[in-house]
mmCIF file of C-alpha atoms in Angstrom:
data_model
loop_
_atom_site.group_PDB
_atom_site.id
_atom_site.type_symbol
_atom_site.label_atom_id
_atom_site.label_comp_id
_atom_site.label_asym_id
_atom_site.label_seq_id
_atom_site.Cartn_x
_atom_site.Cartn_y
_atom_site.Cartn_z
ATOM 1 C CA UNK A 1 71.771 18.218 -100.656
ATOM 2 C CA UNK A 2 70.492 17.930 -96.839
ATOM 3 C CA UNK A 3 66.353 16.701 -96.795
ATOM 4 C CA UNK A 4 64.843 16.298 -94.070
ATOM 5 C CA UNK A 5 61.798 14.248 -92.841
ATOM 6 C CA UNK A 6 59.893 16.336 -90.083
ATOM 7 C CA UNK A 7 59.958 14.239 -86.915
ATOM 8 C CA UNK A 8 62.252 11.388 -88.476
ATOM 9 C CA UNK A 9 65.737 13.252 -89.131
ATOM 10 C CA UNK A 10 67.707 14.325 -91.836
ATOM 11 C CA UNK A 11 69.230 12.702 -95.125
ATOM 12 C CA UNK A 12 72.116 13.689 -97.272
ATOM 13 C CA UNK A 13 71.549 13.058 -100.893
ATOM 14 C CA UNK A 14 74.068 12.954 -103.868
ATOM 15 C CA UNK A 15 73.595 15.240 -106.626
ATOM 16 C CA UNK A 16 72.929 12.467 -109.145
ATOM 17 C CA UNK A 17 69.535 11.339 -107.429
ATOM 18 C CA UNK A 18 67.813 14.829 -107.547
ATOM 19 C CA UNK A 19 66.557 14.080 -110.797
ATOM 20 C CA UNK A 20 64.234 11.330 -109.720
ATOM 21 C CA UNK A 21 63.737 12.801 -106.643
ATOM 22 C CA UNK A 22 62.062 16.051 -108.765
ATOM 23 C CA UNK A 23 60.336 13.840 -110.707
ATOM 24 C CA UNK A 24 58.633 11.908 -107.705
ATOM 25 C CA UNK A 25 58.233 15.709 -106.197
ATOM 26 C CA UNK A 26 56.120 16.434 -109.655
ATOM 27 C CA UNK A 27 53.817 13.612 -109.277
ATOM 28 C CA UNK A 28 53.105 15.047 -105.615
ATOM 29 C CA UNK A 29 52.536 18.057 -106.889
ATOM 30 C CA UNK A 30 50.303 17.068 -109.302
ATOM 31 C CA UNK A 31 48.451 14.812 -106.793
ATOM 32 C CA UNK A 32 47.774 18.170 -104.512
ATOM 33 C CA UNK A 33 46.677 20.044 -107.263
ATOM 34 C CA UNK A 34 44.031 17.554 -108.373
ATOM 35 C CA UNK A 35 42.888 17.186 -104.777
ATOM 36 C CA UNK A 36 42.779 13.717 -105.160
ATOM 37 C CA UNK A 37 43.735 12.065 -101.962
ATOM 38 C CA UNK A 38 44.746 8.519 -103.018
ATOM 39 C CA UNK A 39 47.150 9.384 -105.432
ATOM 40 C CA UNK A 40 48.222 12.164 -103.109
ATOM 41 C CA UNK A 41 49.199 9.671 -100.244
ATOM 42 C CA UNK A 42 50.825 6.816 -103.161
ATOM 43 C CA UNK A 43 53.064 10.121 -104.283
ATOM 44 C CA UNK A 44 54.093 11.004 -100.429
ATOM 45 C CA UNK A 45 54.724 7.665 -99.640
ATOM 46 C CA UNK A 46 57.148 7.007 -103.142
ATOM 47 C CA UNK A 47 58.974 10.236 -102.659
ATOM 48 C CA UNK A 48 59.685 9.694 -98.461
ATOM 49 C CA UNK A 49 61.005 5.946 -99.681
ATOM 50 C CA UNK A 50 62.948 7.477 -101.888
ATOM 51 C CA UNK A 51 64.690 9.893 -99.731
ATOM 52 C CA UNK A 52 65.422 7.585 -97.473
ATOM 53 C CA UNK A 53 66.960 4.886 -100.005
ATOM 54 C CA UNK A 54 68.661 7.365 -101.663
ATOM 55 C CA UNK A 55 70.019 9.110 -98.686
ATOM 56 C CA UNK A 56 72.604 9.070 -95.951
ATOM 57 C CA UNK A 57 70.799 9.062 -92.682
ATOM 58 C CA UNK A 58 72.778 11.752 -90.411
ATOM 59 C CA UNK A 59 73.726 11.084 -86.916
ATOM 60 C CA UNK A 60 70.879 13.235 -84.776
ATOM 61 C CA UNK A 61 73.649 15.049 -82.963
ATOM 62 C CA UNK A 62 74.792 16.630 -86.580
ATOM 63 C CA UNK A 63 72.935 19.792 -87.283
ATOM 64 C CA UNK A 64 72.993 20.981 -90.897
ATOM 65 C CA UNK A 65 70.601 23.784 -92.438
ATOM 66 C CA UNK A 66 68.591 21.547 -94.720
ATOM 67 C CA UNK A 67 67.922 22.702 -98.249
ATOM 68 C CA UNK A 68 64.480 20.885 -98.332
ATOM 69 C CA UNK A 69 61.991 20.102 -95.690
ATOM 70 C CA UNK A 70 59.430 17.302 -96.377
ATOM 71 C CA UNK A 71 56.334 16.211 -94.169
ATOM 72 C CA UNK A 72 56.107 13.116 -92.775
ATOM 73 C CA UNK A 73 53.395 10.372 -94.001
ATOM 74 C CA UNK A 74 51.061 11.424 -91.408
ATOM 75 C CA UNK A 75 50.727 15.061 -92.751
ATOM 76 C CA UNK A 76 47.460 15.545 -95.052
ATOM 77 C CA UNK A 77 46.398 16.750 -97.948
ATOM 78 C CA UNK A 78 45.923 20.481 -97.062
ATOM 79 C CA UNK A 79 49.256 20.713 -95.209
ATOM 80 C CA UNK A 80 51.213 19.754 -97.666
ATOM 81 C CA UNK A 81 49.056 22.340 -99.727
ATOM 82 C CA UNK A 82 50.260 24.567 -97.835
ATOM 83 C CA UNK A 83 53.794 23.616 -97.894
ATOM 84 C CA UNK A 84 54.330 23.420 -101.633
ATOM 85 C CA UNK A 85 56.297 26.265 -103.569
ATOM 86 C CA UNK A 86 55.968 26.737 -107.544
ATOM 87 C CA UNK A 87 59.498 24.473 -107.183
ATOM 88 C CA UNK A 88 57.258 21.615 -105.105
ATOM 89 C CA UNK A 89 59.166 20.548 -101.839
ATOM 90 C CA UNK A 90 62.234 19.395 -103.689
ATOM 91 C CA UNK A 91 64.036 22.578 -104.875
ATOM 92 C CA UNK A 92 65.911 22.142 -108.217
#
């Protein structure tokens, strides 16, 4: 699975991490539902680390459709609202 990190790049990921990688997506999820904005930021921040030490960092000159976009640590509360699918940002 391509993810990519808006303004950072993108990451492939092996199948076998998805699992954890959903599960960090649920705690975000849960996080933006509650509206509350510590735990929101602690869930952004373990699920970005995650990509990124789970994931293959791909050269910037490779191009590949990703299957998930994420927002970047910056991005708040309400955009990521606004991001989220029933699936979360992590498809299954």
């Amino acid at each position: 699975m391509i993810m990519r990190i808006l303004g950072e790049g993108q990451y492939e990921i092996a199948e076998g991490h998805l699992g954890e990688l959903n599960r960090l997506d649920g705690v975000l999820q849960s996080a933006a539902d509650s509206g509350d904005e510590a735990a929101f930021s602690a869930a952004l921040h373990d699920l970005l680390d995650a990509v990124r030490g789970f994931g293959r960092p791909l050269p910037d000159e490779t191009i590949i459709p990703s299957d998930a976009v994420l927002p970047d640590e910056d991005t708040s509360l309400r955009q990521v609202r606004e991001m989220l699918s029933e699936e979360g940002l992590v498809p299954d």
